[in-house]
Amino acid sequence: MDPAEVEFLAEKEMVKIIPNFSLDKIYLIGGDLGPFNPGLPVEVPVWLALNLKQRQKCRIVPPEWMDTDKLEEIREQERKLETFTPIPSPYYMELTKLLLNHAADNIPKADEIRTLVKDIWDTRVAKLRLSADSFISQQEAHAQLDNLTLMEINTTRSFLLDSLNYMYKLRSNLQPGRSKDY
Amino acid sequence: MDALSYLSVPPGIGMEENFFSLDDILLSHERLPCRTESAFPRLGFLEKSSDSRDIPEGTKMEMPLWLAKGLYEKKRRVLSMELPKVYREGWRTVFGADPAVVDLQKMGPYYYGLGSQMLHFDSPENPEIANTILQTFIGRFRRTMDSSQNAYNEDTSALVERLDCLERSLFKSGQSGLNSFQLWEKGRSSHLTASSLVINYRKRKITDLQA
C-alpha cells in the first residue's frame, strides 16, 4: 500500500468548516452535505474542505485534538507507557499533514503542532520496531498490538512480512523429511 | 510505485529451490568439497589437478552444487559431501557468540541459501546447522532493521557490504518502505514523472520529427 492510498482513505474523515457562501443541501452518493450558510459551521469530509479552502470559499476549524496542550499530554503518555496509547484520530498523521499544508493560517501554533505530532510519531514507530524485534528474536507465533494506525502499519508492512517469510523458510529446515522430487 | 519490466521469482522455501529464481540459480554454482566413492571412467578432465583419463575412487575434488545434488544418493554411494568451512563446528561457535559482527558477504554471499541446501546431503550435524542458520538470522535481524529503516538519502554501501543476499533483499524492502513514506511526507508522491522505460528508449517525439 502506498502512503498516498492511506492519505486518500484519511480524506473521508469529517472536519468542521465555516463557509463564506451559501448553498442548499447537496445529495451525494456517500451521504448528504449541507446546507451551507455563510458564517455557520458545518461538517464536511476533508476532501471537500481542502477543495473549498483552495478556492478560498471557507475557513477550516481545527479538530479538537489538534491543540498544543492535548498533544503534549499525549506525547508524555506515549513516552511513559510501553504499549501504544489510544490517539484521538486514527489518521492523525495524514490529517496533520493535509491541514497544516493547506490551512496553516486557520490553525493556531501550526509549527508547534507539527513538531509535537512528529514526536508522537517517532515514539510510536520506535515502539513498533522494538516489538517487531522481540517478536522475531523470540520466534513468537502471535503478537497483539492495539491502537496502531494504518500509516504506521504501512511503513513496516513489507519489511516485517518479508522477514517473517524468510524466518519461516529457515525454520522449515529444522523439520527434515521432505521428499526430493526432481 | 516501482514497476519492474519482469516478474522476479523469489528464492525457494527451506530445502526446496525455485527453478526460475535467479538467486537460486546463482547459488547452485557454489563449489563444494566432496569425495568420490566410486570411479568415474574417462571423466578425468573434470579434475584439474590430476592428468589421468579417469577419476579413481576416493579422490577429493570440488563440485558445483547442482552437480553434487544430482549425483548424491544415499544407497548407491557415488559421492560423499564434506561441509564447507563456514558450516563446520568452529565457525558455528563464532556465529553463536555474536552473529552481528560476522561479514557474511565474505563467507560466501549465499550463506542462508547454501546452508539450507547442504541439509540435503544427510550429514549427522544437520540439526545443528539448521539451528545455527536460524539463530544467525535472528541475531542479525535487529541490525538490518535499524539500518534499513533509518538510512534516508545516504550512501548505504557501508551498511550493505556485510550482509548476505537474503538480508540485502530485506534491506531493500525496508528502504523502499522508508523512501515512499518520506516522499509522501514531502508531498512529492503525486508528482508525475516520465516512465524510465520511455526515457531509456528515447522515444521519438513528434515535435522533433516535425522540426
Short mmCIF file of C-alpha atoms in Angstrom, two decimals:
data_model
loop_
_atom_site.label_atom_id
_atom_site.label_comp_id
_atom_site.label_asym_id
_atom_site.label_seq_id
_atom_site.Cartn_x
_atom_site.Cartn_y
_atom_site.Cartn_z
CA MET A 1 0.00 0.00 0.00
CA ASP A 2 1.21 3.47 -0.82
CA PRO A 3 1.21 6.31 1.70
CA ALA A 4 -0.82 8.14 -0.92
CA GLU A 5 -3.55 5.50 -0.64
CA VAL A 6 -3.63 5.85 3.13
CA GLU A 7 -3.95 9.60 2.68
CA PHE A 8 -6.84 9.02 0.33
CA LEU A 9 -8.61 6.93 2.96
CA ALA A 10 -7.93 9.63 5.54
CA GLU A 11 -9.70 12.23 3.46
CA LYS A 12 -13.03 10.66 4.33
CA GLU A 13 -12.83 11.94 7.89
CA MET A 14 -15.18 14.77 8.80
CA VAL A 15 -13.97 18.23 9.76
CA LYS A 16 -15.79 21.46 10.64
CA ILE A 17 -15.63 24.41 8.29
CA ILE A 18 -17.13 27.89 8.18
CA PRO A 19 -18.16 28.67 4.59
CA ASN A 20 -18.47 32.14 3.15
CA PHE A 21 -21.02 31.21 0.52
CA SER A 22 -24.48 29.76 0.67
CA LEU A 23 -25.74 26.62 -0.93
CA ASP A 24 -28.66 24.28 -0.42
CA LYS A 25 -28.26 20.77 0.83
CA ILE A 26 -26.43 18.62 -1.73
CA TYR A 27 -27.20 14.92 -2.08
CA LEU A 28 -24.14 12.86 -2.85
CA ILE A 29 -23.87 9.09 -3.13
CA GLY A 30 -21.83 8.94 0.06
CA GLY A 31 -24.29 11.00 2.07
CA ASP A 32 -25.90 14.42 2.29
CA LEU A 33 -23.89 17.60 2.84
CA GLY A 34 -25.00 20.99 3.89
CA PRO A 35 -26.90 23.25 3.71
CA PHE A 36 -24.11 25.86 3.59
CA ASN A 37 -24.78 29.26 5.12
CA PRO A 38 -22.09 31.93 5.41
CA GLY A 39 -20.73 32.16 8.93
CA LEU A 40 -22.37 28.99 10.24
CA PRO A 41 -20.15 25.94 10.93
CA VAL A 42 -20.93 22.75 9.03
CA GLU A 43 -19.34 19.30 9.00
CA VAL A 44 -17.86 18.13 5.71
CA PRO A 45 -15.35 15.47 4.67
CA VAL A 46 -11.72 16.59 4.45
CA TRP A 47 -11.50 16.30 0.68
CA LEU A 48 -14.27 18.84 0.26
CA ALA A 49 -12.86 21.10 2.96
CA LEU A 50 -9.47 21.23 1.25
CA ASN A 51 -11.02 21.92 -2.11
CA LEU A 52 -13.13 24.77 -0.75
CA LYS A 53 -10.17 26.19 1.12
CA GLN A 54 -8.06 26.23 -2.02
CA ARG A 55 -10.80 28.15 -3.77
CA GLN A 56 -10.96 30.50 -0.78
CA LYS A 57 -14.55 29.69 -0.06
CA CYS A 58 -14.28 28.65 3.57
CA ARG A 59 -12.27 28.69 6.76
CA ILE A 60 -11.26 25.40 8.37
CA VAL A 61 -11.79 24.89 12.09
CA PRO A 62 -9.02 22.66 13.54
CA PRO A 63 -10.28 19.44 15.17
CA GLU A 64 -10.35 19.42 18.97
CA TRP A 65 -7.36 17.18 19.37
CA MET A 66 -5.15 19.48 17.28
CA ASP A 67 -4.22 21.63 20.25
CA THR A 68 -0.75 22.02 21.80
CA ASP A 69 -1.78 21.10 25.35
CA LYS A 70 -3.66 17.98 24.36
CA LEU A 71 -0.87 16.86 22.07
CA GLU A 72 1.72 17.44 24.77
CA GLU A 73 -0.30 15.30 27.13
CA ILE A 74 -0.49 12.54 24.55
CA ARG A 75 3.21 12.79 23.88
CA GLU A 76 4.08 12.47 27.57
CA GLN A 77 1.83 9.48 27.94
CA GLU A 78 3.30 7.88 24.85
CA ARG A 79 6.78 8.23 26.28
CA LYS A 80 5.82 6.79 29.65
CA LEU A 81 3.89 3.70 28.59
CA GLU A 82 5.37 0.75 26.78
CA THR A 83 2.22 -0.02 24.89
CA PHE A 84 0.58 2.25 22.36
CA THR A 85 -1.73 4.92 23.76
CA PRO A 86 -5.08 5.42 22.11
CA ILE A 87 -4.91 8.53 19.96
CA PRO A 88 -7.86 10.77 19.18
CA SER A 89 -7.97 10.09 15.47
CA PRO A 90 -6.88 7.01 13.51
CA TYR A 91 -5.48 9.26 10.82
CA TYR A 92 -3.64 11.83 12.90
CA MET A 93 -0.52 11.88 10.74
CA GLU A 94 -2.33 12.40 7.45
CA LEU A 95 -4.74 14.98 8.82
CA THR A 96 -1.90 16.94 10.34
CA LYS A 97 -0.02 16.99 7.07
CA LEU A 98 -3.05 17.91 4.97
CA LEU A 99 -4.46 20.56 7.26
CA LEU A 100 -1.14 22.15 8.05
CA ASN A 101 -0.11 22.28 4.42
CA HIS A 102 -3.29 23.84 3.12
CA ALA A 103 -4.83 25.67 6.06
CA ALA A 104 -1.96 26.69 8.30
CA ASP A 105 -3.41 30.16 8.71
CA ASN A 106 -6.56 28.78 10.32
CA ILE A 107 -4.67 26.73 12.90
CA PRO A 108 -3.01 28.41 15.85
CA LYS A 109 0.61 27.46 16.67
CA ALA A 110 0.92 25.36 13.50
CA ASP A 111 4.68 24.77 13.81
CA GLU A 112 4.45 23.56 17.37
CA ILE A 113 1.69 21.19 16.42
CA ARG A 114 3.80 19.83 13.59
CA THR A 115 6.72 19.22 15.97
CA LEU A 116 4.53 17.58 18.58
CA VAL A 117 2.88 15.25 16.10
CA LYS A 118 6.29 14.31 14.68
CA ASP A 119 7.49 13.48 18.21
CA ILE A 120 4.47 11.29 18.85
CA TRP A 121 5.02 9.57 15.51
CA ASP A 122 8.72 8.90 16.23
CA THR A 123 7.97 7.44 19.64
CA ARG A 124 5.29 5.15 18.28
CA VAL A 125 7.39 3.94 15.36
CA ALA A 126 10.28 3.22 17.72
CA LYS A 127 7.97 1.15 19.92
CA LEU A 128 6.74 -0.69 16.85
CA ARG A 129 10.28 -1.60 15.83
CA LEU A 130 11.12 -2.76 19.33
CA SER A 131 8.11 -5.00 19.41
CA ALA A 132 8.88 -6.37 15.93
CA ASP A 133 12.40 -7.16 17.05
CA SER A 134 11.27 -9.01 20.16
CA PHE A 135 8.65 -10.82 18.11
CA ILE A 136 11.29 -12.20 15.78
CA SER A 137 14.02 -12.85 18.28
CA GLN A 138 11.75 -14.91 20.47
CA GLN A 139 10.09 -16.56 17.48
CA GLU A 140 6.63 -15.98 18.84
CA ALA A 141 3.73 -17.01 16.72
CA HIS A 142 1.31 -14.34 17.78
CA ALA A 143 1.57 -10.71 18.76
CA GLN A 144 -1.18 -8.26 19.58
CA LEU A 145 -0.71 -4.55 19.11
CA ASP A 146 -3.56 -2.25 19.98
CA ASN A 147 -4.09 1.32 18.91
CA LEU A 148 -1.86 1.29 15.85
CA THR A 149 -2.79 3.49 12.94
CA LEU A 150 -2.80 2.41 9.32
CA MET A 151 0.08 4.67 8.36
CA GLU A 152 2.41 3.17 10.95
CA ILE A 153 1.49 -0.35 9.94
CA ASN A 154 2.04 0.60 6.32
CA THR A 155 5.64 1.69 6.80
CA THR A 156 6.72 -1.59 8.36
CA ARG A 157 4.44 -3.94 6.48
CA SER A 158 6.68 -5.03 3.61
CA PHE A 159 9.80 -5.39 5.73
CA LEU A 160 8.13 -7.36 8.51
CA LEU A 161 6.30 -9.70 6.17
CA ASP A 162 9.44 -10.43 4.16
CA SER A 163 11.49 -11.16 7.25
CA LEU A 164 8.78 -13.42 8.64
CA ASN A 165 8.75 -15.26 5.31
CA TYR A 166 12.49 -15.82 5.48
CA MET A 167 12.23 -16.97 9.04
CA TYR A 168 9.58 -19.47 8.04
CA LYS A 169 11.88 -20.77 5.31
CA LEU A 170 14.76 -21.18 7.70
CA ARG A 171 12.56 -22.80 10.29
CA SER A 172 11.23 -25.32 7.82
CA ASN A 173 14.82 -26.56 7.57
CA LEU A 174 14.52 -27.84 11.10
CA GLN A 175 11.93 -30.35 10.06
CA PRO A 176 13.60 -32.70 7.61
CA GLY A 177 11.80 -35.43 5.77
CA ARG A 178 10.75 -33.58 2.64
CA SER A 179 10.87 -35.83 -0.36
CA LYS A 180 13.22 -34.94 -3.15
CA ASP A 181 11.07 -34.55 -6.21
CA TYR A 182 13.22 -33.98 -9.26
CA MET B 1 5.37 2.67 -7.17
CA ASP B 2 8.23 0.97 -8.97
CA ALA B 3 7.12 -1.34 -11.73
CA LEU B 4 9.64 -3.90 -12.90
CA SER B 5 9.59 -4.99 -16.50
CA TYR B 6 9.80 -8.65 -15.46
CA LEU B 7 8.35 -10.72 -12.65
CA SER B 8 11.10 -11.55 -10.19
CA VAL B 9 10.80 -15.01 -8.66
CA PRO B 10 11.92 -15.18 -5.05
CA PRO B 11 14.24 -17.97 -3.84
CA GLY B 12 12.68 -21.22 -2.70
CA ILE B 13 11.31 -22.24 0.68
CA GLY B 14 13.55 -24.16 3.04
CA MET B 15 15.24 -27.08 1.39
CA GLU B 16 13.50 -26.62 -1.94
CA GLU B 17 14.77 -24.35 -4.69
CA ASN B 18 12.64 -22.41 -7.10
CA PHE B 19 13.56 -23.40 -10.64
CA PHE B 20 13.16 -19.88 -12.02
CA SER B 21 14.66 -17.91 -9.20
CA LEU B 22 17.85 -16.08 -10.21
CA ASP B 23 19.14 -16.18 -6.67
CA ASP B 24 18.78 -19.94 -6.51
CA ILE B 25 20.47 -20.40 -9.88
CA LEU B 26 23.47 -18.33 -8.83
CA LEU B 27 23.62 -20.08 -5.51
CA SER B 28 23.78 -23.50 -7.08
CA HIS B 29 27.06 -22.52 -8.75
CA GLU B 30 28.95 -22.55 -5.48
CA ARG B 31 31.60 -25.24 -5.35
CA LEU B 32 31.59 -27.73 -2.52
CA PRO B 33 34.35 -30.10 -1.45
CA CYS B 34 33.46 -33.74 -1.90
CA ARG B 35 34.95 -37.17 -2.16
CA THR B 36 34.10 -39.67 -4.86
CA GLU B 37 33.09 -43.10 -3.62
CA SER B 38 33.21 -44.86 -6.97
CA ALA B 39 35.40 -44.44 -10.01
CA PHE B 40 34.35 -42.14 -12.85
CA PRO B 41 35.86 -43.63 -16.01
CA ARG B 42 37.04 -41.23 -18.70
CA LEU B 43 35.98 -38.12 -16.80
CA GLY B 44 39.50 -37.12 -15.86
CA PHE B 45 39.13 -33.73 -17.49
CA LEU B 46 36.77 -32.64 -14.74
CA GLU B 47 39.52 -32.73 -12.18
CA LYS B 48 42.14 -30.14 -12.90
CA SER B 49 44.91 -31.35 -10.61
CA SER B 50 45.47 -34.88 -11.95
CA ASP B 51 46.19 -35.82 -15.59
CA SER B 52 44.72 -39.31 -15.64
CA ARG B 53 41.98 -40.29 -18.01
CA ASP B 54 39.58 -41.39 -15.33
CA ILE B 55 38.89 -40.35 -11.79
CA PRO B 56 39.75 -43.15 -9.36
CA GLU B 57 37.75 -43.94 -6.29
CA GLY B 58 38.35 -41.81 -3.25
CA THR B 59 39.51 -38.61 -4.94
CA LYS B 60 38.87 -35.34 -3.22
CA MET B 61 37.56 -32.74 -5.58
CA GLU B 62 35.25 -29.76 -5.80
CA MET B 63 31.89 -29.90 -7.48
CA PRO B 64 29.24 -27.27 -8.03
CA LEU B 65 26.08 -27.69 -6.00
CA TRP B 66 23.83 -28.52 -8.94
CA LEU B 67 26.02 -31.42 -9.98
CA ALA B 68 26.51 -32.67 -6.47
CA LYS B 69 22.80 -32.64 -5.71
CA GLY B 70 22.07 -34.61 -8.82
CA LEU B 71 24.74 -37.23 -8.19
CA TYR B 72 24.18 -37.67 -4.48
CA GLU B 73 22.32 -40.77 -3.46
CA LYS B 74 22.27 -42.49 -0.12
CA LYS B 75 22.09 -46.06 -1.34
CA ARG B 76 24.45 -46.07 -4.32
CA ARG B 77 27.48 -44.44 -2.86
CA VAL B 78 28.58 -42.18 -5.65
CA LEU B 79 29.69 -39.11 -3.73
CA SER B 80 30.14 -38.12 -0.15
CA MET B 81 29.95 -34.47 0.68
CA GLU B 82 32.01 -32.56 3.16
CA LEU B 83 30.71 -29.43 4.74
CA PRO B 84 32.31 -26.18 3.66
CA LYS B 85 34.31 -24.36 6.34
CA VAL B 86 31.57 -21.94 7.24
CA TYR B 87 29.15 -24.59 8.40
CA ARG B 88 31.56 -26.53 10.50
CA GLU B 89 31.92 -26.66 14.25
CA GLY B 90 34.48 -23.89 14.55
CA TRP B 91 32.55 -21.28 12.64
CA ARG B 92 29.31 -22.38 14.24
CA THR B 93 30.60 -21.31 17.65
CA VAL B 94 31.65 -17.98 16.19
CA PHE B 95 28.14 -17.44 14.90
CA GLY B 96 26.72 -18.47 18.20
CA ALA B 97 28.86 -15.98 20.08
CA ASP B 98 27.93 -12.85 18.15
CA PRO B 99 26.20 -13.13 14.81
CA ALA B 100 26.05 -9.42 14.18
CA VAL B 101 29.79 -8.98 13.71
CA VAL B 102 30.44 -11.54 11.01
CA ASP B 103 30.99 -10.42 7.43
CA LEU B 104 28.55 -12.71 5.66
CA GLN B 105 29.36 -11.35 2.23
CA LYS B 106 32.88 -12.74 2.53
CA MET B 107 31.77 -16.12 3.83
CA GLY B 108 30.00 -16.79 0.58
CA PRO B 109 27.21 -14.44 -0.39
CA TYR B 110 24.56 -17.12 -0.11
CA TYR B 111 25.11 -18.23 3.44
CA TYR B 112 21.49 -18.95 4.25
CA GLY B 113 20.57 -20.42 0.89
CA LEU B 114 23.58 -22.69 0.66
CA GLY B 115 23.13 -23.76 4.26
CA SER B 116 19.57 -24.81 3.51
CA GLN B 117 20.78 -26.79 0.50
CA MET B 118 23.53 -28.54 2.45
CA LEU B 119 20.84 -30.20 4.52
CA HIS B 120 20.07 -32.40 1.52
CA PHE B 121 23.31 -34.28 2.00
CA ASP B 122 22.43 -36.09 5.18
CA SER B 123 25.30 -35.30 7.45
CA PRO B 124 24.98 -36.09 11.15
CA GLU B 125 25.32 -32.41 12.01
CA ASN B 126 22.20 -31.36 10.11
CA PRO B 127 20.06 -30.22 13.07
CA GLU B 128 22.88 -28.07 14.41
CA ILE B 129 23.49 -26.48 11.05
CA ALA B 130 19.81 -25.65 10.66
CA ASN B 131 19.69 -24.23 14.15
CA THR B 132 22.79 -22.11 13.66
CA ILE B 133 21.46 -20.61 10.47
CA LEU B 134 18.20 -19.69 12.16
CA GLN B 135 19.91 -18.15 15.18
CA THR B 136 22.28 -16.17 12.99
CA PHE B 137 19.38 -14.72 11.08
CA ILE B 138 17.58 -13.76 14.27
CA GLY B 139 20.71 -12.20 15.74
CA ARG B 140 21.38 -10.07 12.68
CA PHE B 141 17.78 -9.07 12.18
CA ARG B 142 17.88 -6.12 14.57
CA ARG B 143 20.83 -4.54 12.87
CA THR B 144 19.37 -4.96 9.41
CA MET B 145 16.06 -3.47 10.50
CA ASP B 146 17.61 -0.46 12.20
CA SER B 147 19.99 0.34 9.39
CA SER B 148 17.41 -0.06 6.63
CA GLN B 149 14.73 1.99 8.36
CA ASN B 150 16.95 4.88 9.34
CA ALA B 151 19.25 5.47 6.38
CA TYR B 152 17.45 8.01 4.27
CA ASN B 153 19.19 9.60 1.31
CA GLU B 154 22.60 8.32 2.34
CA ASP B 155 25.21 6.15 0.78
CA THR B 156 24.29 2.73 2.09
CA SER B 157 27.19 0.74 0.67
CA ALA B 158 28.97 0.61 4.02
CA LEU B 159 25.86 -0.82 5.66
CA VAL B 160 25.12 -3.36 2.98
CA GLU B 161 28.57 -4.80 2.41
CA ARG B 162 28.47 -7.19 5.32
CA LEU B 163 25.05 -8.60 4.52
CA ASP B 164 24.35 -11.71 2.53
CA CYS B 165 21.90 -11.80 -0.38
CA LEU B 166 18.82 -12.69 1.61
CA GLU B 167 19.49 -9.85 4.04
CA ARG B 168 20.11 -7.49 1.14
CA SER B 169 16.67 -8.07 -0.28
CA LEU B 170 15.24 -7.43 3.19
CA PHE B 171 17.27 -4.23 3.38
CA LYS B 172 15.90 -3.16 0.02
CA SER B 173 12.30 -3.66 1.07
CA GLY B 174 12.89 -1.73 4.29
CA GLN B 175 14.44 1.11 2.34
CA SER B 176 11.57 1.20 -0.13
CA GLY B 177 9.06 1.48 2.74
CA LEU B 178 11.06 4.32 4.26
CA ASN B 179 11.54 6.13 0.96
CA SER B 180 7.91 6.02 -0.01
CA PHE B 181 6.88 7.40 3.38
CA GLN B 182 9.40 10.24 3.23
CA LEU B 183 8.39 11.05 -0.31
CA TRP B 184 4.79 11.27 0.78
CA GLU B 185 5.65 13.49 3.67
CA LYS B 186 7.43 15.92 1.40
CA GLY B 187 4.38 15.96 -0.76
CA ARG B 188 6.13 14.58 -3.83
CA SER B 189 4.27 11.30 -4.05
CA SER B 190 1.74 12.62 -6.53
CA HIS B 191 4.50 14.14 -8.65
CA LEU B 192 4.20 12.75 -12.15
CA THR B 193 7.44 11.68 -13.78
CA ALA B 194 8.15 10.11 -17.15
CA SER B 195 8.49 6.34 -17.01
CA SER B 196 12.07 5.07 -17.01
CA LEU B 197 11.32 2.84 -19.98
CA VAL B 198 10.31 5.81 -22.10
CA ILE B 199 13.38 7.80 -21.15
CA ASN B 200 15.72 4.90 -21.82
CA TYR B 201 14.20 4.03 -25.14
CA ARG B 202 14.48 7.63 -26.25
CA LYS B 203 11.12 7.66 -27.87
CA ARG B 204 10.96 9.92 -30.84
CA LYS B 205 8.82 12.92 -30.06
CA ILE B 206 6.59 14.34 -32.75
CA THR B 207 7.99 17.81 -32.15
CA ASP B 208 11.47 16.58 -33.04
CA LEU B 209 10.20 14.84 -36.18
CA GLN B 210 8.43 17.91 -37.44
CA ALA B 211 11.35 20.23 -36.81
#
